[in-house]
XYZ file of C-alpha atoms in Angstrom:
344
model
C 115.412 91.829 80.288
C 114.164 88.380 80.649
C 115.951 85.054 78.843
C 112.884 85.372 76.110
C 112.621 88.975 75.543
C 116.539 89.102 75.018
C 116.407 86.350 72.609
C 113.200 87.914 70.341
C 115.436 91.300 70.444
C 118.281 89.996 69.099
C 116.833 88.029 66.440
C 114.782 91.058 65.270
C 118.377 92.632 65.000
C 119.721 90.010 63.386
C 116.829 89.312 60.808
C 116.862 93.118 60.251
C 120.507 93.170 59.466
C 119.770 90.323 56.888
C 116.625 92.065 55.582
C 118.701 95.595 54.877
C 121.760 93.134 53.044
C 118.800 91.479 50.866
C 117.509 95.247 50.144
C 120.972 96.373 49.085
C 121.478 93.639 46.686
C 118.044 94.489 45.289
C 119.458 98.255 44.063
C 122.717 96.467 42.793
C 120.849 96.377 38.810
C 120.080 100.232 39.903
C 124.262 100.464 39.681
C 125.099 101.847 36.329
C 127.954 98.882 36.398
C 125.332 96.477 36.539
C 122.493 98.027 34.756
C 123.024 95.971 31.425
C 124.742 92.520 32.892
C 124.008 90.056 30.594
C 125.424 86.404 30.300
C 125.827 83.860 32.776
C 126.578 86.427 35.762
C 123.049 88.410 34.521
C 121.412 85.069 34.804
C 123.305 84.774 38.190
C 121.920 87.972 39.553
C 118.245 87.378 38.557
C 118.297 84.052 40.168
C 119.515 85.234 43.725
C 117.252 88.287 43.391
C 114.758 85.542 44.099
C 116.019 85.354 47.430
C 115.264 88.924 48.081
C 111.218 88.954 47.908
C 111.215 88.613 51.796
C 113.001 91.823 51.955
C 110.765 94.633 51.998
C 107.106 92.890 53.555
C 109.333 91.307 55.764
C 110.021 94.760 57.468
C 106.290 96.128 57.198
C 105.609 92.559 59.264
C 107.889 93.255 62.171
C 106.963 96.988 61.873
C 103.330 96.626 62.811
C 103.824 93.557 65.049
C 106.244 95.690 66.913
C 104.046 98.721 67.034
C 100.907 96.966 68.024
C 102.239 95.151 70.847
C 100.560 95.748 74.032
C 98.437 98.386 72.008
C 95.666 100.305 73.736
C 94.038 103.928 73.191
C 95.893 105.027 76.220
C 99.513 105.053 74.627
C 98.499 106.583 71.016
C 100.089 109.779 71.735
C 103.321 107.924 73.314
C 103.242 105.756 71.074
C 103.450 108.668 67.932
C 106.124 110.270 70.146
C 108.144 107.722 70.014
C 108.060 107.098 66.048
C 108.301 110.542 65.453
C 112.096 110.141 67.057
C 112.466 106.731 65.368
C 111.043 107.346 61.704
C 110.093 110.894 61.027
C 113.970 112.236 62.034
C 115.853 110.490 60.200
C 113.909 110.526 57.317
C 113.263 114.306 57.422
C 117.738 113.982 58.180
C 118.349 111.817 54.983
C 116.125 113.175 52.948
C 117.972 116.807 53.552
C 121.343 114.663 53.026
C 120.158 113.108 49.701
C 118.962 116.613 48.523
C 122.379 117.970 49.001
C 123.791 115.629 47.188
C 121.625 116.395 44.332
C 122.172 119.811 44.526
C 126.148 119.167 44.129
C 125.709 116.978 41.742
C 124.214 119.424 39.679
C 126.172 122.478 40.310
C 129.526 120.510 40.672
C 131.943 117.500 38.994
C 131.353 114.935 41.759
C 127.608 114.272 40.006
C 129.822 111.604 38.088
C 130.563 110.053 41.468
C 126.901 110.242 43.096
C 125.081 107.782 40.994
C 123.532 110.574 38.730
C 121.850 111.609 40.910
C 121.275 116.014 40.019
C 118.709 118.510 40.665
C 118.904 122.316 40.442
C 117.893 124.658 43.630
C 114.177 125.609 43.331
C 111.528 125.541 45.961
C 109.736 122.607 44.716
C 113.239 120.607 44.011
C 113.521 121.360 48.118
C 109.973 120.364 49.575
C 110.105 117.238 46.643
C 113.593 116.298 48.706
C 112.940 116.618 52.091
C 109.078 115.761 52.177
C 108.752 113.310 49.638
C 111.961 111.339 49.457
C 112.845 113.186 45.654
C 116.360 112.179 45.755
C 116.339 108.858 47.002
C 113.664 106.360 46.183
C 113.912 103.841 48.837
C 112.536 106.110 51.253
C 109.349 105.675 50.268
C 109.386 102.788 52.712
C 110.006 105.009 55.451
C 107.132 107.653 54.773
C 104.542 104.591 54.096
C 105.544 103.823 57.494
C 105.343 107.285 58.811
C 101.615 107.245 56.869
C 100.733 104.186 58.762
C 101.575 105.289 62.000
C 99.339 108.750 61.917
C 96.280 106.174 60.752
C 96.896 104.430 63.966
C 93.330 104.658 66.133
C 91.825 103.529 62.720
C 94.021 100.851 61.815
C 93.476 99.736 65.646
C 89.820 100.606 65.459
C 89.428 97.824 62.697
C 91.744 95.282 63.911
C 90.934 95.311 67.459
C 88.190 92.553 67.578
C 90.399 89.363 66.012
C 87.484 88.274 63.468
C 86.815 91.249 62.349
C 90.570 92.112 61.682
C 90.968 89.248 59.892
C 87.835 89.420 57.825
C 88.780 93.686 57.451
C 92.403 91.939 56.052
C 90.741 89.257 53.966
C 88.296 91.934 52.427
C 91.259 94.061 51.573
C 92.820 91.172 49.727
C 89.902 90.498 47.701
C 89.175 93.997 46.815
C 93.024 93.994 45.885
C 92.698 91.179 43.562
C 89.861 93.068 41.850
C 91.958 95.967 40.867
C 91.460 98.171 43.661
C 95.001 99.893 44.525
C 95.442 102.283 47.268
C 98.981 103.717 45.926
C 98.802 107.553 46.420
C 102.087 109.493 46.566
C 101.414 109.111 50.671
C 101.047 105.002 50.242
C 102.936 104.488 47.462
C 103.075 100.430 47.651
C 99.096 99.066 48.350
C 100.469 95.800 48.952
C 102.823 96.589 51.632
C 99.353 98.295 53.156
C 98.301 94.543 53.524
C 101.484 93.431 54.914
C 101.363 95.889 57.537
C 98.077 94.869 58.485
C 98.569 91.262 59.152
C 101.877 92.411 60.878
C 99.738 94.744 63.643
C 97.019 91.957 63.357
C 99.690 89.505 64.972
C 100.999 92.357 67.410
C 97.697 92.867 68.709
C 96.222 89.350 69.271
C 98.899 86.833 68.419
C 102.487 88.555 69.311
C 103.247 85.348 71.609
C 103.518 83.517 68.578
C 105.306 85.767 66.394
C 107.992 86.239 69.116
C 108.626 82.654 70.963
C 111.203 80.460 70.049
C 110.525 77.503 67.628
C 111.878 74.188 67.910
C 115.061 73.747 65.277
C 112.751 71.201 63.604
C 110.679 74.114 62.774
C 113.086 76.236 61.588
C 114.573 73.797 59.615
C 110.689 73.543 58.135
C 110.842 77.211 57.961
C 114.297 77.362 56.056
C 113.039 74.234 53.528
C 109.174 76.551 53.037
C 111.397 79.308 52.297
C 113.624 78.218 49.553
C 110.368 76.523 48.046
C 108.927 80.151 48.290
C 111.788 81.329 46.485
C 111.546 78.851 43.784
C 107.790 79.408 42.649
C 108.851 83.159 42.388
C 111.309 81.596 39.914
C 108.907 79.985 37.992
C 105.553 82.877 38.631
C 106.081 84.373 34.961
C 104.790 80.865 33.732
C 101.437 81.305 35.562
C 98.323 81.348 34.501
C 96.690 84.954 34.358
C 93.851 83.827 37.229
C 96.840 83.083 39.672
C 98.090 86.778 39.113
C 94.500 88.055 39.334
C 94.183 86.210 42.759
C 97.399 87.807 43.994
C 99.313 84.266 44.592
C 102.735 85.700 44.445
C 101.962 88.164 46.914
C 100.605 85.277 49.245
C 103.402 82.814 48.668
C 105.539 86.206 49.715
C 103.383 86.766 52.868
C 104.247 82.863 53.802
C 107.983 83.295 52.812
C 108.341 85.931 55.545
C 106.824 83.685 58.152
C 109.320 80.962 56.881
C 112.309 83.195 56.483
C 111.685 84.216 60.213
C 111.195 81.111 61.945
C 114.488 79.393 59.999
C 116.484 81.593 61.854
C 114.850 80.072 65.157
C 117.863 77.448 64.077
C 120.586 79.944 65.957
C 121.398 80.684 69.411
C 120.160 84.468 69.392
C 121.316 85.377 72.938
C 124.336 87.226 71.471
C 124.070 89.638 68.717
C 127.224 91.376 66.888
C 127.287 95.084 67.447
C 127.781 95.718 63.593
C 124.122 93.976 63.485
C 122.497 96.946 64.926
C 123.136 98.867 61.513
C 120.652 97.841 59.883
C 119.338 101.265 59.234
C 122.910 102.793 58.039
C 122.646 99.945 55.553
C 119.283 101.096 54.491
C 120.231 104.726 54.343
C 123.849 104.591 52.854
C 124.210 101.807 50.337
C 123.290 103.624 47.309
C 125.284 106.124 47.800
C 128.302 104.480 48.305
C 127.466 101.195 46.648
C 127.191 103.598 43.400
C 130.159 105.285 44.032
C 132.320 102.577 43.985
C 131.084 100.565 41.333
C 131.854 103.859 39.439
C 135.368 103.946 40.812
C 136.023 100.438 39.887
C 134.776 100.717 36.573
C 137.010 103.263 35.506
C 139.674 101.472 36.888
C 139.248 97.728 35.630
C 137.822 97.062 32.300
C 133.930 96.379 32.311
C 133.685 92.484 30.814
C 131.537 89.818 32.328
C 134.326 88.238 34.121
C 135.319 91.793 36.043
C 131.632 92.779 36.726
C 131.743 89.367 38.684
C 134.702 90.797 40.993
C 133.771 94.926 41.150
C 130.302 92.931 42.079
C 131.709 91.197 45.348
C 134.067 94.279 46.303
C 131.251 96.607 45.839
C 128.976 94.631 47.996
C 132.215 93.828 50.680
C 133.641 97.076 50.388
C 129.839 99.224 50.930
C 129.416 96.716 54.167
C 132.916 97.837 55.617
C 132.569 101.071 55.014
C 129.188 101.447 56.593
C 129.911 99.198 59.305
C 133.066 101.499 60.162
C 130.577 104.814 59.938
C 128.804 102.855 62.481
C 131.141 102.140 65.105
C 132.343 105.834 64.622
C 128.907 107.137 65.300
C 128.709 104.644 67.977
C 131.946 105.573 69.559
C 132.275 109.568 69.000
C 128.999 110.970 67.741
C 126.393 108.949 69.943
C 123.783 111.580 69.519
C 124.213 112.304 66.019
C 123.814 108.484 65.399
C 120.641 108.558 67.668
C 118.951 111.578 64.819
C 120.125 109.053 61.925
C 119.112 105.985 62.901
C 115.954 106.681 65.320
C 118.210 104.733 68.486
């Protein structure tokens, strides 16, 4: 692996790892402990939740930049082998994990500890889990993906010529803006459909750019764009009705991603922590045992503003830990087990 290559690897790890920490603290107001967190340390939460708008596009971005890379009609079929390992496994895994759950959740006492989360056995309670993410939500990222992948001779057949991809992506926006939403239980998100599509537009004709090294000038730029990004999300509820017509928050979010990724251009990426590469445990677990221990904690330390602040940083400290540990486990012990979680 060559001085470049090593250093756009590692930063996709490391940018990843970030992405799947911004995601987590995104579900933290899905925590019963923190689903009515008012006061100054409500206010608090809603202003770093700014920070998170990155989290998701960000991911469709590398996603079809990465997949589109060196594209040709050739490698379709290697290329769906290859996802079918790294996406369709581990959700098809997860999904089975998360239905479990529900299932003792409803027919047992630990339902308290599982975030709620209940279902009785039926047939349609199992193909809902399994196929369709039933039992836990964030997964529709992960079949959107899946989607995306199968549609990948058309998404390449449109794309392929650089004008016409762009004017295919600017057409998409427009009709966007216009009301026209492609969310079917299959796509559930139409603008991370966009996303995905400037993402494989820069794999296939601009991936150079996406994955050379800036100058720390530029990430410093980046890092400056971003927080600016961050702050008109802040302030978007005060715009007029024609900006949200024309979609500006979702373009100010595409441009936040580009920012976000070239500020961390700042770092030497030719090392990356081990514990970096769990991005997708992160992903996969922090519900699950985010939710569980805010429960714990709750029953154990009185619920005011000033304790939500603390079960708050030990829930977030203590889910990282715990996940991380899971991780070195798998990486240690259960190699191929962690290969049919994770896709790796």
């Amino acid at each position: 692996m060559n001085g470049a290559n090593a250093y756009f690897i590692n930063k996709k790890t490391i940018v990843s790892y970030m992405l799947s920490l911004l995601v987590f603290f995104i579900h933290f107001r899905v925590f019963s402990a923190f689903k009515d967190i008012n006061g100054f340390l409500g206010y608090i939460l809603d202003q770093l939740l700014l920070l998170t708008k990155v989290a998701v596009p960000l991911f469709f971005i590398i996603s079809g930049a990465l997949f589109y890379r060196n594209y040709n009609w050739a490698i379709t079929v290697n290329k769906w082998k290859s996802r079918f390992f790294s996406l369709c496994i581990p959700y098809l895994t997860w999904n089975t994990f998360w239905l479990l759950l529900a299932l003792l959740g409803y027919y047992t006492p630990l339902g308290m500890l599982l975030g709620g989360v209940k279902a009785p056995l039926s047939l349609e309670n199992v193909l809902k889990g399994i196929f369709l993410y039933g039992y836990f939500e964030p997964f529709w990222f992960i079949l959107q993906l899946i989607v995306l992948t199968a549609c990948a001779p058309i998404i390449y057949l449109i794309l392929k010529n650089e004008r016409v991809g762009l004017i295919g992506i600017f057409v998409y926006f427009i009709l966007s803006c216009f009301g026209f939403k492609f969310n079917t239980i299959l796509l559930p998100n139409s603008n991370m459909v966009l996303v995905y599509l400037i993402g494989a537009w820069i794999g296939i004709h601009h991936f150079t750019v996406f994955s050379s090294r800036k100058s720390k000038l530029h990430a410093l730029i980046g890092l400056f764009l971003y927080i600016l990004c961050c702050v008109f999300h802040g302030v978007a509820e005060l715009l007029p009705d024609w900006c949200l017509t024309l979609q500006i928050p979702l373009l100010v979010t595409i441009l936040s991603c580009g920012a976000f990724w070239t500020a961390f251009d700042f770092f030497d990426m030719q090392k990356c922590p081990r514990y970096m590469s769990y991005s997708f445990l992160i992903y996969a677990l922090h519900s699950f045992i985010g939710a569980s221990i805010s429960k714990i904690l709750c029953l154990l330390v009185p619920a005011n503003q000033g304790n939500l602040a603390l079960i708050a940083v030990i829930t977030f400290c203590a889910t990282i830990t715990i996940i991380t540990c899971i991780g070195r486990l798998l990486d240690t012990y259960f190699p191929f087990l962690k290969q049919i979680l994770t896709g790796r």
